[in-house]
Amino acid sequence: IKELYKTQKALNMSDSKYRLLIENNSNFIFSLNTDGHFTFVSSVITTKLGYEVSEVIGKNFHFLMHPEDVPLCLSLFHKTLFYGEPQTVLEYRVVPKDGRWLWNTTSLAPLKDENGTITKLIGTTSDINEIKKAKLAIQESEAKHRVLTDLSGDMIVMHRNFEKYYVNTAVEKTLGYSQEEFLKFGLLE
């Protein structure tokens, strides 16, 4: 009986450590059954998306997703089941309880029983909304920059370490080369 008590105590401590790791992770950790229904979600879902754990357990994962992203997410889910291998990061939009759309990434891995049969999928989801906003701001800034440089009558060439990566449309009027042709030349040619 004493040995059983020690084993149970060690198991409880191990369980507590893993629960602490999961609940204090900034990523949303979850498990899905092979039908795609949540069987576990970490409490991060409450702080990140506003849903209580009890509102998510038993629901199919795509209820959280933007309709345009559901086929992509289903593909990742089915690939994981079919190949039985972890699948790489996927970017998609989720809807928090407040109705706005947020960008996330997810990785999925199969959990197999002793016979090698997949019993569930384990996943981690990270919030990349701020990264997506920053990338969009950079793209918008670059687009405005290109418009301004293309409106200039002067030829403008941009380079990094003497490697040209942009030339405005004035190159055609000034030198007679298309932008693509000019970028193929070395900077000092």
Short mmCIF file of N, CA and C in Angstrom, two decimals:
data_model
loop_
_atom_site.label_atom_id
_atom_site.label_comp_id
_atom_site.label_asym_id
_atom_site.label_seq_id
_atom_site.Cartn_x
_atom_site.Cartn_y
_atom_site.Cartn_z
N ILE A 1 0.84 -1.19 0.00
CA ILE A 1 0.00 0.00 0.00
C ILE A 1 0.88 1.25 0.00
N LYS A 2 1.97 1.22 0.76
CA LYS A 2 2.87 2.35 0.84
C LYS A 2 3.46 2.68 -0.54
N GLU A 3 3.82 1.66 -1.32
CA GLU A 3 4.38 1.85 -2.66
C GLU A 3 3.33 2.46 -3.59
N LEU A 4 2.10 1.99 -3.50
CA LEU A 4 1.00 2.54 -4.30
C LEU A 4 0.79 4.01 -3.97
N TYR A 5 0.84 4.35 -2.69
CA TYR A 5 0.68 5.73 -2.26
C TYR A 5 1.78 6.61 -2.84
N LYS A 6 3.04 6.13 -2.82
CA LYS A 6 4.17 6.89 -3.38
C LYS A 6 3.99 7.10 -4.89
N THR A 7 3.57 6.04 -5.57
CA THR A 7 3.34 6.13 -7.01
C THR A 7 2.25 7.14 -7.33
N GLN A 8 1.15 7.08 -6.58
CA GLN A 8 0.04 8.01 -6.79
C GLN A 8 0.48 9.45 -6.53
N LYS A 9 1.25 9.66 -5.48
CA LYS A 9 1.74 10.99 -5.13
C LYS A 9 2.65 11.52 -6.24
N ALA A 10 3.55 10.70 -6.76
CA ALA A 10 4.45 11.10 -7.85
C ALA A 10 3.66 11.43 -9.11
N LEU A 11 2.64 10.64 -9.39
CA LEU A 11 1.79 10.89 -10.55
C LEU A 11 1.05 12.21 -10.41
N ASN A 12 0.52 12.49 -9.22
CA ASN A 12 -0.18 13.75 -8.97
C ASN A 12 0.76 14.95 -9.12
N MET A 13 2.00 14.82 -8.65
CA MET A 13 2.97 15.91 -8.78
C MET A 13 3.31 16.14 -10.25
N SER A 14 3.49 15.06 -11.00
CA SER A 14 3.79 15.17 -12.42
C SER A 14 2.64 15.84 -13.15
N ASP A 15 1.42 15.41 -12.84
CA ASP A 15 0.23 15.99 -13.44
C ASP A 15 0.15 17.49 -13.13
N SER A 16 0.45 17.86 -11.90
CA SER A 16 0.42 19.27 -11.49
C SER A 16 1.43 20.09 -12.26
N LYS A 17 2.63 19.54 -12.48
CA LYS A 17 3.66 20.26 -13.22
C LYS A 17 3.23 20.51 -14.66
N TYR A 18 2.69 19.48 -15.31
CA TYR A 18 2.25 19.66 -16.69
C TYR A 18 1.07 20.62 -16.80
N ARG A 19 0.16 20.55 -15.86
CA ARG A 19 -0.98 21.46 -15.86
C ARG A 19 -0.48 22.90 -15.69
N LEU A 20 0.49 23.11 -14.81
CA LEU A 20 1.07 24.41 -14.60
C LEU A 20 1.73 24.94 -15.87
N LEU A 21 2.46 24.07 -16.57
CA LEU A 21 3.08 24.45 -17.84
C LEU A 21 2.03 24.86 -18.87
N ILE A 22 0.98 24.08 -18.99
CA ILE A 22 -0.06 24.35 -19.98
C ILE A 22 -0.81 25.63 -19.64
N GLU A 23 -1.21 25.77 -18.41
CA GLU A 23 -2.05 26.92 -18.03
C GLU A 23 -1.27 28.24 -17.99
N ASN A 24 0.06 28.19 -17.89
CA ASN A 24 0.85 29.41 -17.85
C ASN A 24 1.56 29.69 -19.16
N ASN A 25 1.21 28.97 -20.19
CA ASN A 25 1.77 29.17 -21.51
C ASN A 25 0.93 30.23 -22.22
N SER A 26 1.57 31.16 -22.92
CA SER A 26 0.80 32.20 -23.62
C SER A 26 0.12 31.66 -24.87
N ASN A 27 0.52 30.47 -25.33
CA ASN A 27 -0.14 29.84 -26.47
C ASN A 27 -1.38 29.08 -26.01
N PHE A 28 -2.34 29.00 -26.90
CA PHE A 28 -3.56 28.24 -26.66
C PHE A 28 -3.25 26.78 -27.02
N ILE A 29 -3.37 25.88 -26.05
CA ILE A 29 -3.08 24.46 -26.25
C ILE A 29 -4.40 23.70 -26.23
N PHE A 30 -4.55 22.75 -27.14
CA PHE A 30 -5.84 22.05 -27.25
C PHE A 30 -5.64 20.63 -27.74
N SER A 31 -6.69 19.84 -27.61
CA SER A 31 -6.74 18.52 -28.25
C SER A 31 -8.09 18.37 -28.93
N LEU A 32 -8.05 17.63 -30.03
CA LEU A 32 -9.25 17.36 -30.83
C LEU A 32 -9.42 15.85 -30.96
N ASN A 33 -10.66 15.39 -30.99
CA ASN A 33 -10.87 13.98 -31.32
C ASN A 33 -10.74 13.84 -32.83
N THR A 34 -10.83 12.64 -33.34
CA THR A 34 -10.62 12.42 -34.78
C THR A 34 -11.78 12.95 -35.64
N ASP A 35 -12.84 13.44 -35.00
CA ASP A 35 -13.93 14.10 -35.72
C ASP A 35 -13.76 15.61 -35.73
N GLY A 36 -12.73 16.11 -35.05
CA GLY A 36 -12.47 17.54 -35.05
C GLY A 36 -13.12 18.31 -33.92
N HIS A 37 -13.60 17.62 -32.91
CA HIS A 37 -14.23 18.28 -31.77
C HIS A 37 -13.22 18.46 -30.63
N PHE A 38 -13.28 19.61 -29.98
CA PHE A 38 -12.37 19.88 -28.88
C PHE A 38 -12.63 18.93 -27.72
N THR A 39 -11.56 18.30 -27.23
CA THR A 39 -11.66 17.45 -26.04
C THR A 39 -10.92 18.09 -24.86
N PHE A 40 -10.05 19.06 -25.19
CA PHE A 40 -9.34 19.82 -24.16
C PHE A 40 -8.97 21.17 -24.74
N VAL A 41 -9.10 22.23 -23.95
CA VAL A 41 -8.59 23.55 -24.30
C VAL A 41 -8.00 24.17 -23.04
N SER A 42 -6.86 24.83 -23.20
CA SER A 42 -6.25 25.49 -22.05
C SER A 42 -7.05 26.76 -21.74
N SER A 43 -6.91 27.24 -20.53
CA SER A 43 -7.68 28.41 -20.10
C SER A 43 -7.25 29.68 -20.82
N VAL A 44 -6.18 29.64 -21.57
CA VAL A 44 -5.74 30.80 -22.36
C VAL A 44 -6.84 31.22 -23.33
N ILE A 45 -7.69 30.29 -23.71
CA ILE A 45 -8.77 30.63 -24.64
C ILE A 45 -9.67 31.71 -24.05
N THR A 46 -9.78 31.75 -22.74
CA THR A 46 -10.60 32.78 -22.09
C THR A 46 -9.94 34.14 -22.21
N THR A 47 -8.64 34.21 -21.93
CA THR A 47 -7.96 35.50 -22.00
C THR A 47 -7.73 35.96 -23.44
N LYS A 48 -7.47 35.05 -24.35
CA LYS A 48 -7.17 35.42 -25.74
C LYS A 48 -8.43 35.64 -26.59
N LEU A 49 -9.43 34.77 -26.41
CA LEU A 49 -10.61 34.83 -27.29
C LEU A 49 -11.92 35.13 -26.56
N GLY A 50 -11.90 35.12 -25.24
CA GLY A 50 -13.10 35.47 -24.49
C GLY A 50 -14.08 34.33 -24.25
N TYR A 51 -13.76 33.13 -24.72
CA TYR A 51 -14.65 31.98 -24.51
C TYR A 51 -14.27 31.26 -23.22
N GLU A 52 -15.26 30.80 -22.51
CA GLU A 52 -15.01 29.93 -21.36
C GLU A 52 -14.68 28.55 -21.92
N VAL A 53 -13.88 27.81 -21.20
CA VAL A 53 -13.50 26.46 -21.63
C VAL A 53 -14.74 25.62 -21.90
N SER A 54 -15.73 25.73 -21.04
CA SER A 54 -16.96 24.93 -21.20
C SER A 54 -17.75 25.27 -22.47
N GLU A 55 -17.54 26.47 -23.02
CA GLU A 55 -18.23 26.87 -24.26
C GLU A 55 -17.58 26.24 -25.49
N VAL A 56 -16.36 25.75 -25.35
CA VAL A 56 -15.60 25.25 -26.49
C VAL A 56 -15.54 23.72 -26.52
N ILE A 57 -15.42 23.10 -25.35
CA ILE A 57 -15.32 21.63 -25.28
C ILE A 57 -16.53 21.00 -25.98
N GLY A 58 -16.25 20.04 -26.86
CA GLY A 58 -17.31 19.32 -27.57
C GLY A 58 -17.69 19.96 -28.89
N LYS A 59 -17.26 21.20 -29.14
CA LYS A 59 -17.59 21.86 -30.41
C LYS A 59 -16.52 21.55 -31.45
N ASN A 60 -16.93 21.58 -32.73
CA ASN A 60 -16.00 21.37 -33.81
C ASN A 60 -15.10 22.60 -33.93
N PHE A 61 -13.83 22.36 -34.24
CA PHE A 61 -12.85 23.45 -34.23
C PHE A 61 -13.16 24.57 -35.21
N HIS A 62 -13.85 24.29 -36.30
CA HIS A 62 -14.05 25.35 -37.29
C HIS A 62 -15.08 26.40 -36.90
N PHE A 63 -15.74 26.22 -35.74
CA PHE A 63 -16.68 27.26 -35.31
C PHE A 63 -15.93 28.56 -34.95
N LEU A 64 -14.64 28.45 -34.68
CA LEU A 64 -13.83 29.62 -34.33
C LEU A 64 -13.23 30.31 -35.55
N MET A 65 -13.35 29.73 -36.73
CA MET A 65 -12.59 30.19 -37.89
C MET A 65 -13.37 31.04 -38.86
N HIS A 66 -12.62 31.89 -39.53
CA HIS A 66 -13.19 32.69 -40.62
C HIS A 66 -13.63 31.72 -41.71
N PRO A 67 -14.82 31.92 -42.26
CA PRO A 67 -15.33 30.98 -43.28
C PRO A 67 -14.36 30.73 -44.44
N GLU A 68 -13.61 31.78 -44.85
CA GLU A 68 -12.66 31.61 -45.96
C GLU A 68 -11.47 30.72 -45.57
N ASP A 69 -11.19 30.61 -44.28
CA ASP A 69 -10.03 29.84 -43.82
C ASP A 69 -10.36 28.40 -43.43
N VAL A 70 -11.65 28.07 -43.38
CA VAL A 70 -12.05 26.71 -42.97
C VAL A 70 -11.45 25.64 -43.88
N PRO A 71 -11.50 25.78 -45.22
CA PRO A 71 -10.91 24.72 -46.07
C PRO A 71 -9.42 24.49 -45.80
N LEU A 72 -8.67 25.55 -45.58
CA LEU A 72 -7.25 25.45 -45.28
C LEU A 72 -7.02 24.71 -43.96
N CYS A 73 -7.81 25.04 -42.96
CA CYS A 73 -7.68 24.40 -41.65
C CYS A 73 -8.13 22.94 -41.69
N LEU A 74 -9.18 22.66 -42.45
CA LEU A 74 -9.62 21.27 -42.62
C LEU A 74 -8.53 20.45 -43.31
N SER A 75 -7.85 21.06 -44.26
CA SER A 75 -6.77 20.38 -44.97
C SER A 75 -5.66 19.99 -43.99
N LEU A 76 -5.26 20.90 -43.11
CA LEU A 76 -4.24 20.60 -42.11
C LEU A 76 -4.71 19.47 -41.19
N PHE A 77 -5.95 19.53 -40.77
CA PHE A 77 -6.52 18.50 -39.91
C PHE A 77 -6.48 17.13 -40.59
N HIS A 78 -6.95 17.07 -41.84
CA HIS A 78 -6.99 15.79 -42.57
C HIS A 78 -5.59 15.27 -42.90
N LYS A 79 -4.65 16.18 -43.21
CA LYS A 79 -3.27 15.76 -43.47
C LYS A 79 -2.67 15.10 -42.23
N THR A 80 -2.93 15.70 -41.08
CA THR A 80 -2.39 15.15 -39.84
C THR A 80 -2.95 13.75 -39.60
N LEU A 81 -4.25 13.59 -39.82
CA LEU A 81 -4.86 12.27 -39.66
C LEU A 81 -4.35 11.27 -40.69
N PHE A 82 -4.23 11.70 -41.94
CA PHE A 82 -3.84 10.80 -43.02
C PHE A 82 -2.39 10.35 -42.89
N TYR A 83 -1.48 11.29 -42.70
CA TYR A 83 -0.05 10.96 -42.65
C TYR A 83 0.41 10.52 -41.27
N GLY A 84 -0.36 10.86 -40.24
CA GLY A 84 0.03 10.48 -38.89
C GLY A 84 1.31 11.16 -38.42
N GLU A 85 1.60 12.31 -39.01
CA GLU A 85 2.82 13.08 -38.71
C GLU A 85 2.42 14.48 -38.28
N PRO A 86 3.26 15.10 -37.44
CA PRO A 86 2.98 16.50 -37.09
C PRO A 86 2.97 17.37 -38.34
N GLN A 87 2.10 18.34 -38.34
CA GLN A 87 2.00 19.26 -39.48
C GLN A 87 2.49 20.64 -39.06
N THR A 88 3.07 21.33 -40.00
CA THR A 88 3.69 22.62 -39.73
C THR A 88 2.66 23.72 -39.50
N VAL A 89 3.18 24.87 -39.25
CA VAL A 89 2.37 26.03 -38.89
C VAL A 89 1.45 26.44 -40.03
N LEU A 90 0.27 26.82 -39.66
CA LEU A 90 -0.74 27.29 -40.60
C LEU A 90 -1.25 28.63 -40.08
N GLU A 91 -1.36 29.64 -40.95
CA GLU A 91 -1.89 30.94 -40.55
C GLU A 91 -3.35 31.03 -40.98
N TYR A 92 -4.19 31.52 -40.09
CA TYR A 92 -5.62 31.65 -40.37
C TYR A 92 -6.23 32.65 -39.38
N ARG A 93 -7.49 33.01 -39.64
CA ARG A 93 -8.19 33.96 -38.77
C ARG A 93 -9.18 33.24 -37.86
N VAL A 94 -9.26 33.72 -36.63
CA VAL A 94 -10.24 33.21 -35.67
C VAL A 94 -11.12 34.37 -35.22
N VAL A 95 -12.30 33.99 -34.70
CA VAL A 95 -13.22 35.01 -34.20
C VAL A 95 -13.34 34.89 -32.69
N PRO A 96 -12.85 35.91 -31.97
CA PRO A 96 -13.09 35.92 -30.53
C PRO A 96 -14.56 36.17 -30.26
N LYS A 97 -14.94 36.06 -29.03
CA LYS A 97 -16.33 36.23 -28.64
C LYS A 97 -16.85 37.63 -28.98
N ASP A 98 -15.95 38.62 -29.02
CA ASP A 98 -16.37 39.99 -29.32
C ASP A 98 -16.60 40.25 -30.81
N GLY A 99 -16.33 39.25 -31.68
CA GLY A 99 -16.68 39.35 -33.09
C GLY A 99 -15.61 39.88 -34.03
N ARG A 100 -14.51 40.40 -33.54
CA ARG A 100 -13.46 40.89 -34.43
C ARG A 100 -12.63 39.69 -34.90
N TRP A 101 -11.88 39.85 -35.97
CA TRP A 101 -11.07 38.76 -36.50
C TRP A 101 -9.62 38.93 -36.09
N LEU A 102 -8.98 37.85 -35.64
CA LEU A 102 -7.59 37.85 -35.22
C LEU A 102 -6.81 36.78 -35.99
N TRP A 103 -5.56 37.06 -36.28
CA TRP A 103 -4.70 36.09 -36.96
C TRP A 103 -4.01 35.19 -35.95
N ASN A 104 -3.94 33.90 -36.27
CA ASN A 104 -3.28 32.90 -35.43
C ASN A 104 -2.49 31.95 -36.30
N THR A 105 -1.58 31.23 -35.66
CA THR A 105 -0.92 30.10 -36.31
C THR A 105 -1.18 28.87 -35.46
N THR A 106 -1.24 27.72 -36.11
CA THR A 106 -1.45 26.46 -35.38
C THR A 106 -0.53 25.39 -35.93
N SER A 107 -0.05 24.56 -35.03
CA SER A 107 0.68 23.33 -35.38
C SER A 107 -0.10 22.17 -34.76
N LEU A 108 -0.20 21.08 -35.50
CA LEU A 108 -0.94 19.89 -35.03
C LEU A 108 -0.04 18.66 -35.03
N ALA A 109 -0.24 17.82 -34.05
CA ALA A 109 0.48 16.54 -33.99
C ALA A 109 -0.48 15.45 -33.55
N PRO A 110 -0.35 14.25 -34.12
CA PRO A 110 -1.22 13.14 -33.74
C PRO A 110 -0.78 12.52 -32.41
N LEU A 111 -1.73 12.05 -31.66
CA LEU A 111 -1.46 11.26 -30.45
C LEU A 111 -1.97 9.85 -30.75
N LYS A 112 -1.07 8.86 -30.62
CA LYS A 112 -1.41 7.50 -31.02
C LYS A 112 -1.47 6.58 -29.81
N ASP A 113 -2.31 5.55 -29.91
CA ASP A 113 -2.36 4.54 -28.84
C ASP A 113 -1.25 3.52 -29.05
N GLU A 114 -1.21 2.49 -28.22
CA GLU A 114 -0.15 1.49 -28.28
C GLU A 114 -0.13 0.70 -29.59
N ASN A 115 -1.24 0.73 -30.35
CA ASN A 115 -1.31 0.04 -31.64
C ASN A 115 -0.96 0.95 -32.81
N GLY A 116 -0.65 2.21 -32.52
CA GLY A 116 -0.33 3.17 -33.58
C GLY A 116 -1.53 3.86 -34.18
N THR A 117 -2.71 3.63 -33.60
CA THR A 117 -3.93 4.27 -34.10
C THR A 117 -4.03 5.68 -33.51
N ILE A 118 -4.33 6.64 -34.36
CA ILE A 118 -4.48 8.02 -33.89
C ILE A 118 -5.76 8.12 -33.08
N THR A 119 -5.63 8.58 -31.85
CA THR A 119 -6.79 8.72 -30.97
C THR A 119 -7.24 10.18 -30.85
N LYS A 120 -6.29 11.09 -30.99
CA LYS A 120 -6.62 12.51 -30.96
C LYS A 120 -5.47 13.31 -31.54
N LEU A 121 -5.72 14.58 -31.74
CA LEU A 121 -4.69 15.49 -32.23
C LEU A 121 -4.42 16.53 -31.15
N ILE A 122 -3.16 16.85 -30.97
CA ILE A 122 -2.75 17.85 -30.00
C ILE A 122 -2.27 19.06 -30.79
N GLY A 123 -2.68 20.25 -30.38
CA GLY A 123 -2.27 21.44 -31.11
C GLY A 123 -1.89 22.59 -30.22
N THR A 124 -1.10 23.49 -30.81
CA THR A 124 -0.78 24.76 -30.15
C THR A 124 -1.10 25.87 -31.12
N THR A 125 -1.66 26.93 -30.58
CA THR A 125 -2.04 28.08 -31.38
C THR A 125 -1.41 29.33 -30.80
N SER A 126 -0.81 30.13 -31.67
CA SER A 126 -0.17 31.38 -31.26
C SER A 126 -0.86 32.57 -31.91
N ASP A 127 -0.97 33.64 -31.18
CA ASP A 127 -1.55 34.89 -31.67
C ASP A 127 -0.49 35.63 -32.48
N ILE A 128 -0.77 35.86 -33.77
CA ILE A 128 0.17 36.59 -34.61
C ILE A 128 -0.47 37.86 -35.16
N ASN A 129 -1.52 38.32 -34.52
CA ASN A 129 -2.25 39.47 -35.01
C ASN A 129 -1.37 40.72 -35.14
N GLU A 130 -0.54 41.00 -34.15
CA GLU A 130 0.32 42.18 -34.19
C GLU A 130 1.37 42.05 -35.29
N ILE A 131 1.88 40.84 -35.49
CA ILE A 131 2.86 40.61 -36.57
C ILE A 131 2.20 40.87 -37.92
N LYS A 132 0.98 40.38 -38.11
CA LYS A 132 0.25 40.59 -39.37
C LYS A 132 -0.01 42.07 -39.60
N LYS A 133 -0.39 42.81 -38.54
CA LYS A 133 -0.62 44.25 -38.67
C LYS A 133 0.66 44.97 -39.09
N ALA A 134 1.79 44.58 -38.49
CA ALA A 134 3.07 45.20 -38.82
C ALA A 134 3.45 44.92 -40.28
N LYS A 135 3.25 43.67 -40.73
CA LYS A 135 3.55 43.32 -42.12
C LYS A 135 2.68 44.11 -43.09
N LEU A 136 1.39 44.26 -42.76
CA LEU A 136 0.48 45.02 -43.60
C LEU A 136 0.90 46.49 -43.65
N ALA A 137 1.30 47.06 -42.52
CA ALA A 137 1.75 48.45 -42.48
C ALA A 137 2.99 48.64 -43.34
N ILE A 138 3.90 47.67 -43.32
CA ILE A 138 5.11 47.73 -44.15
C ILE A 138 4.73 47.67 -45.63
N GLN A 139 3.82 46.77 -45.99
CA GLN A 139 3.39 46.65 -47.38
C GLN A 139 2.73 47.94 -47.87
N GLU A 140 1.89 48.53 -47.02
CA GLU A 140 1.23 49.78 -47.39
C GLU A 140 2.24 50.90 -47.55
N SER A 141 3.22 50.95 -46.66
CA SER A 141 4.26 51.97 -46.74
C SER A 141 5.09 51.80 -48.01
N GLU A 142 5.44 50.56 -48.34
CA GLU A 142 6.21 50.30 -49.56
C GLU A 142 5.41 50.68 -50.80
N ALA A 143 4.12 50.41 -50.79
CA ALA A 143 3.27 50.76 -51.93
C ALA A 143 3.23 52.28 -52.11
N LYS A 144 3.06 53.02 -51.01
CA LYS A 144 3.06 54.49 -51.09
C LYS A 144 4.41 55.00 -51.58
N HIS A 145 5.47 54.38 -51.08
CA HIS A 145 6.83 54.77 -51.48
C HIS A 145 7.03 54.56 -52.97
N ARG A 146 6.55 53.44 -53.49
CA ARG A 146 6.70 53.16 -54.92
C ARG A 146 5.93 54.17 -55.77
N VAL A 147 4.73 54.52 -55.31
CA VAL A 147 3.94 55.51 -56.04
C VAL A 147 4.70 56.83 -56.11
N LEU A 148 5.25 57.26 -54.96
CA LEU A 148 5.99 58.52 -54.93
C LEU A 148 7.24 58.48 -55.81
N THR A 149 7.98 57.38 -55.76
CA THR A 149 9.19 57.30 -56.59
C THR A 149 8.85 57.19 -58.07
N ASP A 150 7.76 56.52 -58.38
CA ASP A 150 7.37 56.40 -59.78
C ASP A 150 6.87 57.72 -60.36
N LEU A 151 6.36 58.60 -59.51
CA LEU A 151 5.91 59.92 -59.97
C LEU A 151 7.08 60.87 -60.22
N SER A 152 8.22 60.55 -59.67
CA SER A 152 9.39 61.40 -59.84
C SER A 152 9.91 61.28 -61.26
N GLY A 153 10.33 62.40 -61.83
CA GLY A 153 10.93 62.38 -63.16
C GLY A 153 12.38 61.94 -63.11
N ASP A 154 12.96 61.95 -61.94
CA ASP A 154 14.35 61.53 -61.77
C ASP A 154 14.43 60.02 -61.60
N MET A 155 15.53 59.46 -62.09
CA MET A 155 15.73 58.03 -61.93
C MET A 155 16.19 57.76 -60.50
N ILE A 156 15.50 56.85 -59.84
CA ILE A 156 15.82 56.49 -58.46
C ILE A 156 16.14 55.01 -58.42
N VAL A 157 17.34 54.70 -57.86
CA VAL A 157 17.78 53.32 -57.73
C VAL A 157 18.02 53.05 -56.25
N MET A 158 17.48 51.94 -55.76
CA MET A 158 17.72 51.55 -54.37
C MET A 158 18.55 50.28 -54.36
N HIS A 159 19.48 50.22 -53.41
CA HIS A 159 20.33 49.04 -53.31
C HIS A 159 20.66 48.74 -51.86
N ARG A 160 21.05 47.51 -51.64
CA ARG A 160 21.55 47.02 -50.35
C ARG A 160 22.91 46.39 -50.63
N ASN A 161 23.96 46.92 -50.03
CA ASN A 161 25.32 46.39 -50.25
C ASN A 161 25.64 46.28 -51.74
N PHE A 162 25.30 47.31 -52.48
CA PHE A 162 25.55 47.41 -53.92
C PHE A 162 24.77 46.38 -54.74
N GLU A 163 23.72 45.83 -54.18
CA GLU A 163 22.83 44.91 -54.90
C GLU A 163 21.52 45.66 -55.12
N LYS A 164 21.22 45.99 -56.40
CA LYS A 164 19.99 46.74 -56.70
C LYS A 164 18.76 45.89 -56.42
N TYR A 165 17.75 46.50 -55.81
CA TYR A 165 16.50 45.78 -55.61
C TYR A 165 15.29 46.57 -56.07
N TYR A 166 15.49 47.86 -56.42
CA TYR A 166 14.37 48.66 -56.93
C TYR A 166 14.90 49.78 -57.79
N VAL A 167 14.20 50.04 -58.88
CA VAL A 167 14.45 51.21 -59.71
C VAL A 167 13.08 51.70 -60.18
N ASN A 168 12.89 53.01 -60.18
CA ASN A 168 11.58 53.52 -60.58
C ASN A 168 11.42 53.52 -62.11
N THR A 169 10.25 53.90 -62.55
CA THR A 169 9.92 53.83 -63.99
C THR A 169 10.69 54.83 -64.83
N ALA A 170 11.33 55.83 -64.20
CA ALA A 170 12.11 56.82 -64.95
C ALA A 170 13.30 56.20 -65.67
N VAL A 171 13.71 55.00 -65.28
CA VAL A 171 14.83 54.33 -65.95
C VAL A 171 14.53 54.11 -67.43
N GLU A 172 13.25 53.87 -67.74
CA GLU A 172 12.88 53.64 -69.14
C GLU A 172 13.05 54.91 -69.96
N LYS A 173 12.63 56.05 -69.39
CA LYS A 173 12.77 57.33 -70.11
C LYS A 173 14.23 57.78 -70.15
N THR A 174 14.97 57.53 -69.07
CA THR A 174 16.34 58.01 -68.97
C THR A 174 17.32 57.15 -69.75
N LEU A 175 17.25 55.83 -69.59
CA LEU A 175 18.24 54.94 -70.19
C LEU A 175 17.68 54.00 -71.26
N GLY A 176 16.36 53.91 -71.34
CA GLY A 176 15.75 53.06 -72.35
C GLY A 176 15.59 51.60 -71.95
N TYR A 177 15.90 51.27 -70.70
CA TYR A 177 15.74 49.90 -70.21
C TYR A 177 14.46 49.78 -69.40
N SER A 178 13.88 48.59 -69.44
CA SER A 178 12.74 48.35 -68.54
C SER A 178 13.29 48.20 -67.13
N GLN A 179 12.42 48.30 -66.16
CA GLN A 179 12.86 48.15 -64.77
C GLN A 179 13.51 46.78 -64.57
N GLU A 180 12.90 45.72 -65.12
CA GLU A 180 13.41 44.37 -64.96
C GLU A 180 14.80 44.22 -65.59
N GLU A 181 14.97 44.79 -66.81
CA GLU A 181 16.27 44.70 -67.49
C GLU A 181 17.35 45.41 -66.68
N PHE A 182 17.04 46.62 -66.21
CA PHE A 182 18.04 47.40 -65.49
C PHE A 182 18.47 46.72 -64.19
N LEU A 183 17.52 46.06 -63.50
CA LEU A 183 17.86 45.41 -62.24
C LEU A 183 18.81 44.22 -62.44
N LYS A 184 18.89 43.70 -63.65
CA LYS A 184 19.80 42.57 -63.93
C LYS A 184 21.25 43.02 -64.02
N PHE A 185 21.49 44.29 -64.34
CA PHE A 185 22.86 44.81 -64.43
C PHE A 185 23.44 44.99 -63.04
N GLY A 186 24.76 44.90 -62.95
CA GLY A 186 25.44 45.23 -61.70
C GLY A 186 25.30 46.72 -61.42
N LEU A 187 25.44 47.14 -60.19
CA LEU A 187 25.24 48.52 -59.80
C LEU A 187 26.19 49.46 -60.53
N LEU A 188 27.42 49.06 -60.78
CA LEU A 188 28.41 49.94 -61.37
C LEU A 188 28.53 49.78 -62.88
N GLU A 189 27.67 48.96 -63.50
CA GLU A 189 27.72 48.76 -64.96
C GLU A 189 27.10 49.92 -65.67
#
